[in-house]
mmCIF file of C-alpha atoms and ligand atoms in Angstrom:
data_model
loop_
_atom_site.group_PDB
_atom_site.id
_atom_site.type_symbol
_atom_site.label_atom_id
_atom_site.label_comp_id
_atom_site.label_asym_id
_atom_site.label_seq_id
_atom_site.Cartn_x
_atom_site.Cartn_y
_atom_site.Cartn_z
ATOM 1 C CA UNK A 1 -20.288 14.798 19.075
ATOM 2 C CA UNK A 2 -22.749 12.703 17.121
ATOM 3 C CA UNK A 3 -21.675 9.532 15.360
ATOM 4 C CA UNK A 4 -21.878 9.373 11.567
ATOM 5 C CA UNK A 5 -22.007 6.510 9.048
ATOM 6 C CA UNK A 6 -18.481 7.154 7.781
ATOM 7 C CA UNK A 7 -17.113 6.661 11.302
ATOM 8 C CA UNK A 8 -18.986 3.368 11.533
ATOM 9 C CA UNK A 9 -17.544 2.237 8.181
ATOM 10 C CA UNK A 10 -14.039 3.285 9.197
ATOM 11 C CA UNK A 11 -14.330 1.346 12.461
ATOM 12 C CA UNK A 12 -15.704 -1.750 10.708
ATOM 13 C CA UNK A 13 -12.894 -1.600 8.170
ATOM 14 C CA UNK A 14 -10.729 -2.879 11.039
ATOM 15 C CA UNK A 15 -12.655 -6.149 11.162
ATOM 16 C CA UNK A 16 -10.995 -8.810 9.037
ATOM 17 C CA UNK A 17 -12.775 -11.738 7.438
ATOM 18 C CA UNK A 18 -10.834 -14.751 8.743
ATOM 19 C CA UNK A 19 -10.618 -16.499 5.350
ATOM 20 C CA UNK A 20 -10.778 -13.792 2.698
ATOM 21 C CA UNK A 21 -7.711 -11.741 3.673
ATOM 22 C CA UNK A 22 -9.696 -8.497 3.560
ATOM 23 C CA UNK A 23 -11.915 -6.452 5.883
ATOM 24 C CA UNK A 24 -15.704 -6.527 5.928
ATOM 25 C CA UNK A 25 -16.100 -3.047 4.378
ATOM 26 C CA UNK A 26 -13.803 -3.865 1.450
ATOM 27 C CA UNK A 27 -15.708 -7.122 0.985
ATOM 28 C CA UNK A 28 -18.949 -5.068 0.949
ATOM 29 C CA UNK A 29 -20.407 -7.245 3.688
ATOM 30 C CA UNK A 30 -21.706 -4.276 5.689
ATOM 31 C CA UNK A 31 -25.006 -2.863 4.438
ATOM 32 C CA UNK A 32 -27.811 -0.534 5.575
ATOM 33 C CA UNK A 33 -25.970 1.358 8.307
ATOM 34 C CA UNK A 34 -28.349 3.410 10.453
ATOM 35 C CA UNK A 35 -27.170 5.672 13.259
ATOM 36 C CA UNK A 36 -29.349 7.324 15.891
ATOM 37 C CA UNK A 37 -27.404 8.941 18.701
ATOM 38 C CA UNK A 38 -25.530 6.032 20.245
ATOM 39 C CA UNK A 39 -27.622 3.343 18.520
ATOM 40 C CA UNK A 40 -25.917 1.839 15.524
ATOM 41 C CA UNK A 41 -27.539 -0.831 13.394
ATOM 42 C CA UNK A 42 -26.462 -2.516 10.181
ATOM 43 C CA UNK A 43 -26.753 -5.733 8.219
ATOM 44 C CA UNK A 44 -23.847 -8.155 8.060
ATOM 45 C CA UNK A 45 -24.199 -9.906 4.712
ATOM 46 C CA UNK A 46 -22.814 -13.427 4.375
ATOM 47 C CA UNK A 47 -22.750 -15.480 1.147
ATOM 48 C CA UNK A 48 -24.228 -18.508 2.947
ATOM 49 C CA UNK A 49 -25.515 -19.546 6.332
ATOM 50 C CA UNK A 50 -22.643 -19.971 8.783
ATOM 51 C CA UNK A 51 -23.622 -19.355 12.400
ATOM 52 C CA UNK A 52 -20.137 -19.763 13.773
ATOM 53 C CA UNK A 53 -18.671 -17.157 11.393
ATOM 54 C CA UNK A 54 -21.653 -14.836 11.883
ATOM 55 C CA UNK A 55 -21.277 -14.898 15.664
ATOM 56 C CA UNK A 56 -17.554 -14.287 15.498
ATOM 57 C CA UNK A 57 -17.910 -11.371 13.055
ATOM 58 C CA UNK A 58 -20.752 -9.862 15.094
ATOM 59 C CA UNK A 59 -18.546 -9.878 18.180
ATOM 60 C CA UNK A 60 -15.615 -8.379 16.247
ATOM 61 C CA UNK A 61 -17.850 -5.646 14.746
ATOM 62 C CA UNK A 62 -19.255 -4.696 18.118
ATOM 63 C CA UNK A 63 -15.777 -4.586 19.637
ATOM 64 C CA UNK A 64 -14.499 -2.399 16.764
ATOM 65 C CA UNK A 65 -17.360 0.094 17.143
ATOM 66 C CA UNK A 66 -16.772 0.335 20.885
ATOM 67 C CA UNK A 67 -13.007 0.636 20.491
ATOM 68 C CA UNK A 68 -12.845 3.130 17.635
ATOM 69 C CA UNK A 69 -16.026 5.177 18.170
ATOM 70 C CA UNK A 70 -17.657 5.010 21.565
ATOM 71 C CA UNK A 71 -17.466 2.397 24.295
ATOM 72 C CA UNK A 72 -21.085 3.127 25.233
ATOM 73 C CA UNK A 73 -22.442 2.642 21.706
ATOM 74 C CA UNK A 74 -25.346 0.184 21.369
ATOM 75 C CA UNK A 75 -24.773 -2.040 18.358
ATOM 76 C CA UNK A 76 -27.573 -3.984 16.669
ATOM 77 C CA UNK A 77 -26.446 -6.337 13.880
ATOM 78 C CA UNK A 78 -28.772 -8.265 11.591
ATOM 79 C CA UNK A 79 -27.228 -11.155 9.687
ATOM 80 C CA UNK A 80 -28.380 -11.420 6.070
ATOM 81 C CA UNK A 81 -27.612 -14.089 3.473
ATOM 82 C CA UNK A 82 -26.802 -12.940 -0.062
ATOM 83 C CA UNK A 83 -26.069 -15.877 -2.329
ATOM 84 C CA UNK A 84 -25.198 -13.691 -5.336
ATOM 85 C CA UNK A 85 -22.264 -12.274 -3.367
ATOM 86 C CA UNK A 86 -20.702 -15.727 -3.157
ATOM 87 C CA UNK A 87 -20.949 -16.184 -6.913
ATOM 88 C CA UNK A 88 -19.467 -12.785 -7.690
ATOM 89 C CA UNK A 89 -16.611 -13.326 -5.214
ATOM 90 C CA UNK A 90 -15.780 -16.618 -6.867
ATOM 91 C CA UNK A 91 -16.005 -15.081 -10.310
ATOM 92 C CA UNK A 92 -13.648 -12.289 -9.209
ATOM 93 C CA UNK A 93 -11.125 -14.824 -7.982
ATOM 94 C CA UNK A 94 -11.232 -16.699 -11.275
ATOM 95 C CA UNK A 95 -10.688 -13.463 -13.189
ATOM 96 C CA UNK A 96 -7.346 -12.786 -11.480
ATOM 97 C CA UNK A 97 -4.383 -13.702 -13.664
ATOM 98 C CA UNK A 98 -1.861 -15.997 -11.947
ATOM 99 C CA UNK A 99 0.821 -13.277 -11.609
ATOM 100 C CA UNK A 100 -1.544 -11.456 -9.237
ATOM 101 C CA UNK A 101 -1.387 -14.246 -6.694
ATOM 102 C CA UNK A 102 -0.289 -12.529 -3.511
ATOM 103 C CA UNK A 103 3.283 -13.049 -2.363
ATOM 104 C CA UNK A 104 2.396 -12.433 1.226
ATOM 105 C CA UNK A 105 -1.236 -13.487 1.390
ATOM 106 C CA UNK A 106 -1.453 -12.884 5.125
ATOM 107 C CA UNK A 107 -0.138 -9.304 4.971
ATOM 108 C CA UNK A 108 -2.784 -6.660 4.478
ATOM 109 C CA UNK A 109 -0.728 -3.489 4.063
ATOM 110 C CA UNK A 110 2.947 -2.875 3.350
ATOM 111 C CA UNK A 111 4.159 0.653 4.090
ATOM 112 C CA UNK A 112 7.598 1.919 3.112
ATOM 113 C CA UNK A 113 9.287 4.596 5.219
ATOM 114 C CA UNK A 114 11.657 6.498 2.941
ATOM 115 C CA UNK A 115 13.760 9.631 2.923
ATOM 116 C CA UNK A 116 15.872 11.462 0.410
ATOM 117 C CA UNK A 117 18.646 12.195 2.879
ATOM 118 C CA UNK A 118 20.380 10.083 5.486
ATOM 119 C CA UNK A 119 20.016 10.681 9.189
ATOM 120 C CA UNK A 120 16.649 12.466 9.077
ATOM 121 C CA UNK A 121 15.094 9.935 11.474
ATOM 122 C CA UNK A 122 13.617 7.358 9.127
ATOM 123 C CA UNK A 123 14.419 4.393 11.356
ATOM 124 C CA UNK A 124 13.222 6.294 14.439
ATOM 125 C CA UNK A 125 9.925 6.988 12.665
ATOM 126 C CA UNK A 126 9.603 3.410 11.331
ATOM 127 C CA UNK A 127 10.239 1.937 14.793
ATOM 128 C CA UNK A 128 7.819 4.221 16.634
ATOM 129 C CA UNK A 129 5.187 3.939 13.927
ATOM 130 C CA UNK A 130 5.345 0.125 14.132
ATOM 131 C CA UNK A 131 5.005 0.199 17.936
ATOM 132 C CA UNK A 132 2.126 2.714 17.750
ATOM 133 C CA UNK A 133 0.233 0.544 15.231
ATOM 134 C CA UNK A 134 0.799 -2.529 17.406
ATOM 135 C CA UNK A 135 -0.463 -0.663 20.482
ATOM 136 C CA UNK A 136 -3.712 0.085 18.657
ATOM 137 C CA UNK A 137 -4.316 -3.664 18.467
ATOM 138 C CA UNK A 138 -2.999 -4.400 14.971
ATOM 139 C CA UNK A 139 -0.582 -7.204 14.095
ATOM 140 C CA UNK A 140 2.549 -5.476 12.875
ATOM 141 C CA UNK A 141 5.817 -6.486 11.246
ATOM 142 C CA UNK A 142 8.877 -4.279 10.817
ATOM 143 C CA UNK A 143 11.386 -5.156 8.120
ATOM 144 C CA UNK A 144 14.693 -3.341 8.146
ATOM 145 C CA UNK A 145 15.815 -3.274 4.503
ATOM 146 C CA UNK A 146 18.753 -1.033 5.318
ATOM 147 C CA UNK A 147 21.331 -3.685 4.653
ATOM 148 C CA UNK A 148 24.211 -1.190 4.804
ATOM 149 C CA UNK A 149 23.343 0.343 8.143
ATOM 150 C CA UNK A 150 20.609 -1.618 9.917
ATOM 151 C CA UNK A 151 19.528 0.226 13.063
ATOM 152 C CA UNK A 152 16.484 -1.805 14.056
ATOM 153 C CA UNK A 153 18.502 -4.316 16.161
ATOM 154 C CA UNK A 154 19.792 -1.393 18.301
ATOM 155 C CA UNK A 155 16.465 0.421 18.460
ATOM 156 C CA UNK A 156 14.753 -2.742 19.757
ATOM 157 C CA UNK A 157 17.754 -4.062 21.734
ATOM 158 C CA UNK A 158 17.733 -7.389 19.900
ATOM 159 C CA UNK A 159 20.761 -9.442 20.848
ATOM 160 C CA UNK A 160 19.518 -12.935 20.063
ATOM 161 C CA UNK A 161 19.504 -14.645 16.668
ATOM 162 C CA UNK A 162 16.115 -15.520 15.182
ATOM 163 C CA UNK A 163 14.856 -19.115 15.147
ATOM 164 C CA UNK A 164 14.488 -21.128 11.960
ATOM 165 C CA UNK A 165 11.481 -23.425 11.440
ATOM 166 C CA UNK A 166 11.795 -27.025 10.211
ATOM 167 C CA UNK A 167 10.797 -25.862 6.716
ATOM 168 C CA UNK A 168 13.705 -23.382 6.867
ATOM 169 C CA UNK A 169 11.749 -20.207 7.426
ATOM 170 C CA UNK A 170 13.078 -17.472 9.629
ATOM 171 C CA UNK A 171 10.861 -16.558 12.586
ATOM 172 C CA UNK A 172 10.651 -12.802 13.269
ATOM 173 C CA UNK A 173 11.670 -11.667 16.757
ATOM 174 C CA UNK A 174 8.796 -10.093 18.663
ATOM 175 C CA UNK A 175 9.414 -6.979 20.757
ATOM 176 C CA UNK A 176 6.813 -4.518 22.083
ATOM 177 C CA UNK A 177 4.211 -6.277 19.951
ATOM 178 C CA UNK A 178 6.182 -5.833 16.712
ATOM 179 C CA UNK A 179 7.499 -8.756 14.616
ATOM 180 C CA UNK A 180 11.013 -7.762 13.606
ATOM 181 C CA UNK A 181 13.371 -8.868 10.873
ATOM 182 C CA UNK A 182 16.640 -7.140 10.057
ATOM 183 C CA UNK A 183 19.719 -8.055 8.124
ATOM 184 C CA UNK A 184 21.500 -6.958 11.287
ATOM 185 C CA UNK A 185 20.145 -10.120 12.990
ATOM 186 C CA UNK A 186 21.934 -12.306 10.498
ATOM 187 C CA UNK A 187 25.206 -10.814 9.361
ATOM 188 C CA UNK A 188 27.977 -8.682 10.589
ATOM 189 C CA UNK A 189 27.157 -5.119 9.532
ATOM 190 C CA UNK A 190 30.726 -4.580 8.289
ATOM 191 C CA UNK A 191 30.323 -7.417 5.800
ATOM 192 C CA UNK A 192 27.145 -5.848 4.453
ATOM 193 C CA UNK A 193 29.075 -2.777 3.330
ATOM 194 C CA UNK A 194 30.338 -4.604 0.243
ATOM 195 C CA UNK A 195 26.874 -5.644 -0.942
ATOM 196 C CA UNK A 196 25.862 -4.728 -4.474
ATOM 197 C CA UNK A 197 22.421 -3.886 -5.877
ATOM 198 C CA UNK A 198 21.400 -7.359 -7.117
ATOM 199 C CA UNK A 199 22.437 -8.910 -3.798
ATOM 200 C CA UNK A 200 20.286 -6.398 -1.955
ATOM 201 C CA UNK A 201 17.289 -7.266 -4.140
ATOM 202 C CA UNK A 202 17.716 -10.966 -3.592
ATOM 203 C CA UNK A 203 18.046 -10.408 0.174
ATOM 204 C CA UNK A 204 14.833 -8.376 0.187
ATOM 205 C CA UNK A 205 13.040 -11.055 -1.862
ATOM 206 C CA UNK A 206 14.178 -13.635 0.653
ATOM 207 C CA UNK A 207 12.829 -11.492 3.462
ATOM 208 C CA UNK A 208 9.456 -11.600 1.714
ATOM 209 C CA UNK A 209 9.412 -15.287 0.893
ATOM 210 C CA UNK A 210 11.535 -17.039 3.477
ATOM 211 C CA UNK A 211 10.295 -15.414 6.641
ATOM 212 C CA UNK A 212 7.350 -16.787 8.547
ATOM 213 C CA UNK A 213 5.441 -13.491 8.673
ATOM 214 C CA UNK A 214 2.017 -15.053 9.228
ATOM 215 C CA UNK A 215 -1.022 -12.779 9.412
ATOM 216 C CA UNK A 216 -0.147 -9.078 9.609
ATOM 217 C CA UNK A 217 -2.313 -5.977 9.368
ATOM 218 C CA UNK A 218 0.736 -3.845 8.627
ATOM 219 C CA UNK A 219 4.268 -4.465 7.535
ATOM 220 C CA UNK A 220 6.478 -1.399 7.938
ATOM 221 C CA UNK A 221 9.594 -1.235 5.780
ATOM 222 C CA UNK A 222 12.558 0.856 6.886
ATOM 223 C CA UNK A 223 14.351 1.775 3.650
ATOM 224 C CA UNK A 224 17.996 2.752 3.278
ATOM 225 C CA UNK A 225 18.478 6.526 2.877
ATOM 226 C CA UNK A 226 18.211 8.095 -0.561
ATOM 227 C CA UNK A 227 16.264 7.691 -3.765
ATOM 228 C CA UNK A 228 18.869 5.972 -5.906
ATOM 229 C CA UNK A 229 18.967 2.629 -7.663
ATOM 230 C CA UNK A 230 19.014 0.528 -4.513
ATOM 231 C CA UNK A 231 15.870 2.152 -3.136
ATOM 232 C CA UNK A 232 14.133 1.989 -6.503
ATOM 233 C CA UNK A 233 14.953 -1.705 -6.746
ATOM 234 C CA UNK A 234 13.616 -2.408 -3.267
ATOM 235 C CA UNK A 235 10.340 -0.569 -3.855
ATOM 236 C CA UNK A 236 9.881 -2.560 -7.054
ATOM 237 C CA UNK A 237 10.639 -5.844 -5.326
ATOM 238 C CA UNK A 238 8.086 -5.449 -2.575
ATOM 239 C CA UNK A 239 4.336 -5.199 -3.255
ATOM 240 C CA UNK A 240 3.889 -1.859 -1.496
ATOM 241 C CA UNK A 241 0.508 -0.494 -0.445
ATOM 242 C CA UNK A 242 1.860 2.998 0.150
ATOM 243 C CA UNK A 243 4.859 5.046 1.218
ATOM 244 C CA UNK A 244 5.610 7.779 3.717
ATOM 245 C CA UNK A 245 8.488 10.197 3.299
ATOM 246 C CA UNK A 246 10.406 11.548 6.267
ATOM 247 C CA UNK A 247 12.127 14.919 6.052
ATOM 248 C CA UNK A 248 13.564 17.574 8.297
ATOM 249 C CA UNK A 249 12.337 21.174 7.773
ATOM 250 C CA UNK A 250 15.428 22.791 6.260
ATOM 251 C CA UNK A 251 15.654 23.646 2.547
ATOM 252 C CA UNK A 252 18.480 21.240 1.751
ATOM 253 C CA UNK A 253 16.366 18.310 2.920
ATOM 254 C CA UNK A 254 13.217 19.420 1.127
ATOM 255 C CA UNK A 255 14.499 18.950 -2.377
ATOM 256 C CA UNK A 256 14.841 15.313 -1.470
ATOM 257 C CA UNK A 257 11.135 15.093 -0.617
ATOM 258 C CA UNK A 258 10.469 15.925 -4.238
ATOM 259 C CA UNK A 259 12.830 13.145 -5.336
ATOM 260 C CA UNK A 260 11.118 10.695 -2.983
ATOM 261 C CA UNK A 261 7.644 11.548 -4.295
ATOM 262 C CA UNK A 262 8.885 11.233 -7.854
ATOM 263 C CA UNK A 263 10.474 7.825 -7.161
ATOM 264 C CA UNK A 264 7.195 6.417 -5.799
ATOM 265 C CA UNK A 265 5.194 7.991 -8.631
ATOM 266 C CA UNK A 266 7.485 6.227 -11.085
ATOM 267 C CA UNK A 267 6.602 2.828 -9.644
ATOM 268 C CA UNK A 268 2.920 3.667 -9.046
ATOM 269 C CA UNK A 269 3.092 3.465 -5.276
ATOM 270 C CA UNK A 270 0.769 5.988 -3.600
ATOM 271 C CA UNK A 271 2.515 8.455 -1.291
ATOM 272 C CA UNK A 272 0.422 8.436 1.893
ATOM 273 C CA UNK A 273 2.144 11.589 3.075
ATOM 274 C CA UNK A 274 5.146 13.464 4.380
ATOM 275 C CA UNK A 275 6.308 13.411 8.004
ATOM 276 C CA UNK A 276 8.416 16.282 9.294
ATOM 277 C CA UNK A 277 10.936 15.135 11.885
ATOM 278 C CA UNK A 278 12.971 17.429 14.154
ATOM 279 C CA UNK A 279 10.402 20.164 13.424
ATOM 280 C CA UNK A 280 11.343 22.174 16.482
ATOM 281 C CA UNK A 281 13.624 21.716 19.460
ATOM 282 C CA UNK A 282 12.081 21.326 22.896
ATOM 283 C CA UNK A 283 14.590 21.611 25.760
ATOM 284 C CA UNK A 284 14.054 19.058 28.513
ATOM 285 C CA UNK A 285 14.124 21.691 31.244
ATOM 286 C CA UNK A 286 11.670 23.994 29.399
ATOM 287 C CA UNK A 287 9.144 21.639 27.757
ATOM 288 C CA UNK A 288 6.763 24.515 26.992
ATOM 289 C CA UNK A 289 9.291 26.156 24.619
ATOM 290 C CA UNK A 290 9.598 25.447 20.889
ATOM 291 C CA UNK A 291 12.676 26.547 18.954
ATOM 292 C CA UNK A 292 12.361 26.258 15.173
ATOM 293 C CA UNK A 293 16.089 25.806 14.677
ATOM 294 C CA UNK A 294 15.811 24.351 11.157
ATOM 295 C CA UNK A 295 13.115 26.774 9.938
ATOM 296 C CA UNK A 296 9.356 26.536 10.309
ATOM 297 C CA UNK A 297 6.892 24.328 8.388
ATOM 298 C CA UNK A 298 9.343 23.528 5.584
ATOM 299 C CA UNK A 299 8.114 19.979 4.993
ATOM 300 C CA UNK A 300 4.471 20.952 5.494
ATOM 301 C CA UNK A 301 4.790 23.626 2.791
ATOM 302 C CA UNK A 302 6.640 21.284 0.468
ATOM 303 C CA UNK A 303 3.926 18.634 0.911
ATOM 304 C CA UNK A 304 1.247 21.130 -0.073
ATOM 305 C CA UNK A 305 3.297 22.258 -3.074
ATOM 306 C CA UNK A 306 3.624 18.641 -4.223
ATOM 307 C CA UNK A 307 -0.049 17.993 -3.405
ATOM 308 C CA UNK A 308 0.662 15.112 -1.064
ATOM 309 C CA UNK A 309 -0.827 14.890 2.446
ATOM 310 C CA UNK A 310 1.122 16.222 5.412
ATOM 311 C CA UNK A 311 1.032 13.653 8.216
ATOM 312 C CA UNK A 312 2.481 15.654 11.114
ATOM 313 C CA UNK A 313 5.448 17.059 12.992
ATOM 314 C CA UNK A 314 7.783 15.334 15.417
ATOM 315 C CA UNK A 315 9.786 17.500 17.819
ATOM 316 C CA UNK A 316 13.543 17.225 18.280
ATOM 317 C CA UNK A 317 13.798 15.882 21.802
ATOM 318 C CA UNK A 318 16.526 14.185 23.713
ATOM 319 C CA UNK A 319 14.256 11.412 25.105
ATOM 320 C CA UNK A 320 13.422 10.312 21.521
ATOM 321 C CA UNK A 321 17.094 9.771 20.789
ATOM 322 C CA UNK A 322 17.883 8.235 24.184
ATOM 323 C CA UNK A 323 15.007 5.764 24.116
ATOM 324 C CA UNK A 324 16.055 4.568 20.637
ATOM 325 C CA UNK A 325 19.649 4.183 21.756
ATOM 326 C CA UNK A 326 18.535 2.201 24.786
ATOM 327 C CA UNK A 327 16.461 -0.177 22.686
ATOM 328 C CA UNK A 328 12.913 0.889 23.601
ATOM 329 C CA UNK A 329 11.241 3.280 21.140
ATOM 330 C CA UNK A 330 9.600 6.168 23.006
ATOM 331 C CA UNK A 331 6.057 5.073 22.058
ATOM 332 C CA UNK A 332 6.763 1.971 24.132
ATOM 333 C CA UNK A 333 8.913 3.439 26.924
ATOM 334 C CA UNK A 334 6.844 6.588 27.566
ATOM 335 C CA UNK A 335 3.614 6.402 25.546
ATOM 336 C CA UNK A 336 1.912 9.326 27.271
ATOM 337 C CA UNK A 337 4.755 11.781 26.603
ATOM 338 C CA UNK A 338 4.153 14.593 24.107
ATOM 339 C CA UNK A 339 6.858 13.145 21.854
ATOM 340 C CA UNK A 340 5.207 9.712 21.788
ATOM 341 C CA UNK A 341 1.830 11.321 21.138
ATOM 342 C CA UNK A 342 3.133 12.944 17.982
ATOM 343 C CA UNK A 343 4.111 9.497 16.658
ATOM 344 C CA UNK A 344 0.748 8.024 17.721
ATOM 345 C CA UNK A 345 -1.201 10.813 15.967
ATOM 346 C CA UNK A 346 0.786 10.249 12.789
ATOM 347 C CA UNK A 347 0.191 6.505 12.955
ATOM 348 C CA UNK A 348 -3.586 7.133 13.278
ATOM 349 C CA UNK A 349 -3.454 9.350 10.193
ATOM 350 C CA UNK A 350 -1.594 6.651 8.278
ATOM 351 C CA UNK A 351 -4.215 4.066 9.298
ATOM 352 C CA UNK A 352 -6.951 6.362 7.978
ATOM 353 C CA UNK A 353 -5.029 7.088 4.765
ATOM 354 C CA UNK A 354 -4.659 3.349 4.160
ATOM 355 C CA UNK A 355 -8.362 2.703 4.644
ATOM 356 C CA UNK A 356 -9.150 5.368 2.039
ATOM 357 C CA UNK A 357 -6.445 4.091 -0.320
ATOM 358 C CA UNK A 358 -7.614 0.483 -0.110
ATOM 359 C CA UNK A 359 -11.184 1.542 -0.817
ATOM 360 C CA UNK A 360 -10.249 3.640 -3.807
ATOM 361 C CA UNK A 361 -7.876 1.219 -5.500
ATOM 362 C CA UNK A 362 -8.319 -2.318 -6.683
ATOM 363 C CA UNK A 363 -7.295 -4.596 -3.839
ATOM 364 C CA UNK A 364 -5.176 -6.712 -6.182
ATOM 365 C CA UNK A 365 -2.968 -3.687 -6.835
ATOM 366 C CA UNK A 366 -1.527 -3.799 -3.372
ATOM 367 C CA UNK A 367 -0.235 -7.320 -3.896
ATOM 368 C CA UNK A 368 0.981 -6.873 -7.423
ATOM 369 C CA UNK A 369 4.685 -7.533 -7.745
ATOM 370 C CA UNK A 370 6.620 -5.425 -10.150
ATOM 371 C CA UNK A 371 9.891 -7.274 -10.570
ATOM 372 C CA UNK A 372 12.333 -5.568 -12.843
ATOM 373 C CA UNK A 373 13.180 -7.483 -16.005
HETATM 374 N N1 ATP B 401 12.926 13.665 16.733
HETATM 375 C C1 ATP B 401 14.114 13.313 17.178
HETATM 376 N N2 ATP B 401 14.602 13.833 18.336
HETATM 377 C C2 ATP B 401 15.842 13.495 18.791
HETATM 378 N N3 ATP B 401 16.660 12.656 18.158
HETATM 379 C C3 ATP B 401 16.238 12.114 17.009
HETATM 380 C C4 ATP B 401 14.943 12.403 16.455
HETATM 381 N N4 ATP B 401 14.808 11.691 15.318
HETATM 382 C C5 ATP B 401 15.954 10.988 15.148
HETATM 383 N N5 ATP B 401 16.810 11.241 16.153
HETATM 384 C C6 ATP B 401 18.163 10.690 16.314
HETATM 385 O O1 ATP B 401 18.902 11.030 15.146
HETATM 386 C C7 ATP B 401 19.743 9.951 14.767
HETATM 387 C C8 ATP B 401 19.391 9.517 13.340
HETATM 388 O O2 ATP B 401 18.094 8.955 13.342
HETATM 389 P P1 ATP B 401 17.730 7.652 12.499
HETATM 390 O O3 ATP B 401 18.773 6.612 12.648
HETATM 391 O O4 ATP B 401 16.333 7.312 12.822
HETATM 392 O O5 ATP B 401 17.826 8.289 11.044
HETATM 393 P P2 ATP B 401 17.765 7.549 9.632
HETATM 394 O O6 ATP B 401 17.137 8.489 8.696
HETATM 395 O O7 ATP B 401 17.187 6.200 9.771
HETATM 396 O O8 ATP B 401 19.304 7.407 9.336
HETATM 397 P P3 ATP B 401 19.981 6.560 8.159
HETATM 398 O O9 ATP B 401 19.840 7.441 6.977
HETATM 399 O O10 ATP B 401 21.389 6.400 8.604
HETATM 400 O O11 ATP B 401 19.223 5.277 8.035
HETATM 401 C C9 ATP B 401 19.546 8.866 15.793
HETATM 402 O O12 ATP B 401 20.525 8.982 16.774
HETATM 403 C C10 ATP B 401 18.181 9.176 16.397
HETATM 404 O O13 ATP B 401 18.042 8.718 17.726
HETATM 405 MG MG1 MG B 402 17.980 4.306 9.248
#
């Protein structure tokens, strides 16, 4: 298969500028891409001469092309200086009103995992998605906002309490490459049952501001089930880049997909797509069989009706449940299994959807906070 320019752009969109908080494609620093078979050349445009930065970015670009396109690709990068770019970048920064100052300047993308109904596998998807993104080399955080029934501590077998820094920030716990924070680390789950809406919002705000998240490519948010007031408040509290909706295939669950899409439309958060969980049952002793016990393609059809992307199917399999219960999501415990592959494929699609979304929309939009009055 021959390489095309779009693939080169997509690969280079993984290379972050160390100081600007954005990737080189978004910053329009990649120009004049030429591809001939396995030879890829382009210009890396810098606003001023900076050999150290140029060398670092050249290395990162070459590594990204080899990782995401072809390990045998030959990459030829010319460094160009474009002084007008510096001026326009500075002018852009000055144009931003103060309320657009990012809350989490080091976090590139925040993705909410939502569902209309409880128990459809939202936390299972959030956990495996976070591990899959981390395995692809990204820096990933996972925030469990399900204050009523946090399941992330169990799914990652976290028994310890997180550390607190001298400036009183909570340090996420790292497991399988994912930086985790959950209310379940801090309080007794039974106590959380009496929490009211405003307390949930202030807890979520604290998770944004009083946690030492550092630099992250992705922060995955596991939302509580439903599309009621609590969920609406959370999605307005957090500067979301996009949302994914998890559903099972049966009709009763599908109506809730509609509610989920409508909730995110209301707050102007792009729906990156719908994930169908428990699409078909695969018995452990007959892995070649597929039983569509909840109906076939329900969520896929609903996604097309609502004109939102369909991100993929996840089978109903005992090892998915067991690995979560034992504290190692299947993408970590058995990454080459068919079940893990379905999560990995979906995470690749989400990465692609985010690249497209961030190109199409103003980058300040993803860090705009929409607090309720
Ligand atoms: N594809 C799957 N195959 C087998 N078991 C699954 C699958 N997806 C989820 N489960 C199991 O179903 C149960 C519910 O999943 P999970 O906790 O992820 O749902 P949820 O939507 O987060 O629930 P809640 O609404 O309570 O937050 C768990 O025991 C989980 O291990
Ligand atoms: Mg859950």
